[in-house]
Amino acid sequence: MNIRNFLSERLRAAMHTAGVPDDCPPLVTQSTKPQFGDYQANGAMGAAKRLRTNPRQLAQATVAALDLGDAIEKAEIAGPGFINIHLSPAWLGDRLTAVIDDPRLGIARADPGQTVIVDYSSPNLAKEMHVGHLRSTIIGDALARLLEHLGQRVIRQNHVGDWGTQFGMLLAHLEDRETETAADAALADLETFYREAKARFDDEPGFADRARDYVVRLQSGDARCLALWNEFIDISIHHSEAIYARLNVTLARADIRAESAYNDDLPKIIAELQHQGLAVEDQGAQVVFLDELADKEGKPQPVIVQKSGGGFLYATSDLAALRYRCHDLDAARILYFIDARQSLHMQQVFAVGRRAGFATPEVSLEHHPFGTMMGEDGKPFKTRTGGTVKLAELLDEAITRAAQLIAEKDPELSAEEREAVARKVGIGAVKYADLSRTRTSDYIFSWESMLSFEGNTAPYLQYAYSRIRSIFRKAGIDPATLHGPVVIDTPQEKALALHLLRFGEVLDQVASDAYPHQLCTFLYELASLYMAFYEGCPVLKAENEALRTSRLRMCDGVARTLATGLDLLGIEVMERM
Ligand code: ARG
């Protein structure tokens, strides 16, 4: 159990003894300054108000009843009734020893785990992946990794868009191009291919009709059309897979459940909605009117589930996916990592899905939206000429820039090593710059700040890790062979120990709210506290053998926590850089 929960539980019991009703929370937080103790409990004021008594006296009665065993050094009452708790260094040392002894760093595994579906990346396969897909891909992957680490049964769902009218145009174009070249050559650059097809669709007489004809043939299962379509989709998926591999993203082919996978379900979804009296005809279309999403005048909001021509919509496939995830995959939570601009769409899907019973009553449906990636001019990120930036090109640039930086910093690395380091640093920098910002805000993409070795960046954390590893390498010590207790001797060690012991609490927080920046902040603070420790406390030259072992073990705990935390964010570390 984490320290905060432990203290909350004990304080709750003490407050109970002091006559406080059980629904008054003890409000335990970490103290902001060492003179206020390590943790503080601020619940006495609220409780005293309820009981109409003096808060300081209530705090005193609480402290008198408080049983923290050997965890506590002292508890003090400050101001109107804050309880400042100073934890015992010996107790902290014992707990930290146990954490460092544990290969999982004290992080428990849920048993049994929950089934959690994570819907992320989900690009549209008609085009190549561009920067607009970056956020969903890396934030979703961080959550999938983290939940898995905590023992949840994670099912990744890459809900790629592989169906719809634009495929008619692409297939018609592919059919013509294939007479000249092989499909994979024609589709080597999907972006150009899409632009060519679109230009023909807009300008070439007869082409638009052919494209529409292809859509109809595709939908009716025409073999030639399906073969072309399969060819196209397959190549497009290969493009995405190349990106995932470079990004160190865990999505595999088996995680793809494309929109088209739900094609056969769509008429059934409509029939079910009609049967329940939820979908009604409106100007030839099938529409569900939602009272829960009424406009200002109280008019229920219409959600179209089938167009007047019979065609289905993005929302229809999402309803089918929701039903599949709840009823076939038996999800307890479904997390959607999709741009904030689709918030209304998600609300509609959730509302219709709940009403129709496609979602089970217990399932937690969570849209975790994110803001837009901006250029340094404060406008959505674009190429110089105003086009969309291909993800592949962005990643190339990240690696090239990192390679230059590394060559300057450490000219002794071999070319081979430099290449590996540049990939980890460049990709890590791009991912961390995104993950370290509050998910819901827009952020400015800046090469300079993300690749800086100072501040809250991936290179700073990766460097902190490599530096610790080099201590062990230079001293010829394998940390796995070190045994013995971790002792808390100095204020720097105490601050570092308290922070290391919070790792589990932070992971739990991110698992429930899906804000990965909280983990980034934790890691950044960890590296900073480590630097202060390293400056203030001699490690290899410690006064005696026991202290030297203790401090080396502390270094090892920091290194492993950094590596684990970064790995959960999908960022790699290296032994030297
Ligand atoms: N393909 C969609 C897009 O590019 C994103 C899909 C997100 N997932 C979902 N279940 N709707 O905008």
XYZ file of N, CA, C and O and ligand atoms in Angstrom, residues 119 121-124 133 159-161 259 314 318 325 336-338 342 345-346, ligand 1:
88
model
N -8.550 2.041 -27.144
C -8.754 2.362 -28.563
C -7.816 3.521 -28.881
O -7.977 4.609 -28.334
N -4.560 5.241 -31.758
C -3.918 5.396 -33.071
C -4.993 5.481 -34.158
O -5.290 6.544 -34.635
N -5.581 4.327 -34.525
C -6.758 4.295 -35.405
C -6.715 5.265 -36.590
O -7.647 6.032 -36.788
N -5.624 5.235 -37.379
C -5.571 6.169 -38.513
C -6.539 5.762 -39.619
O -7.024 4.631 -39.644
N -6.769 6.701 -40.497
C -7.547 6.430 -41.686
C -6.585 5.876 -42.726
O -5.591 6.524 -43.059
N -1.858 12.050 -36.147
C -2.043 10.744 -35.511
C -1.073 10.501 -34.367
O -1.166 9.498 -33.669
N -8.713 0.924 -34.336
C -9.977 1.041 -35.087
C -9.694 1.828 -36.378
O -10.184 2.946 -36.558
N -8.901 1.233 -37.262
C -8.488 1.969 -38.463
C -9.664 2.192 -39.412
O -10.584 1.364 -39.501
N -9.621 3.312 -40.119
C -10.663 3.617 -41.098
C -10.274 3.001 -42.434
O -9.282 3.384 -43.038
N -12.756 -0.622 -39.208
C -14.176 -0.279 -39.346
C -14.919 -1.337 -40.160
O -16.043 -1.721 -39.833
N -19.917 6.898 -39.552
C -18.848 6.704 -38.567
C -19.452 6.301 -37.213
O -18.963 5.371 -36.554
N -19.040 2.873 -34.794
C -18.629 2.991 -33.399
C -19.634 2.327 -32.461
O -19.230 1.777 -31.428
N -17.200 -4.742 -28.030
C -16.256 -4.616 -26.908
C -16.905 -4.964 -25.569
O -16.282 -5.564 -24.704
N -10.908 5.648 -24.902
C -10.757 6.114 -26.280
C -9.794 7.293 -26.289
O -10.062 8.304 -25.632
N -8.704 7.166 -27.019
C -7.780 8.291 -27.149
C -8.007 8.930 -28.507
O -7.467 8.476 -29.522
N -8.859 9.929 -28.511
C -9.253 10.584 -29.764
C -9.254 12.091 -29.542
O -9.633 12.577 -28.465
N -13.523 15.427 -31.541
C -14.543 14.381 -31.703
C -15.328 14.145 -30.404
O -15.982 13.110 -30.258
N -19.071 13.583 -30.955
C -19.280 12.252 -31.537
C -19.247 11.181 -30.449
O -20.115 10.310 -30.383
N -18.251 11.255 -29.562
C -18.135 10.233 -28.519
C -19.316 10.297 -27.546
O -19.835 9.270 -27.142
N -10.190 6.964 -37.838
C -10.609 8.053 -36.999
C -9.926 9.328 -37.427
O -8.911 9.288 -38.099
C -10.290 7.831 -35.542
C -10.965 6.645 -34.934
C -10.953 6.689 -33.455
N -11.635 5.579 -32.841
C -12.956 5.396 -32.800
N -13.435 4.323 -32.205
N -13.797 6.269 -33.328
O -10.390 10.383 -37.080
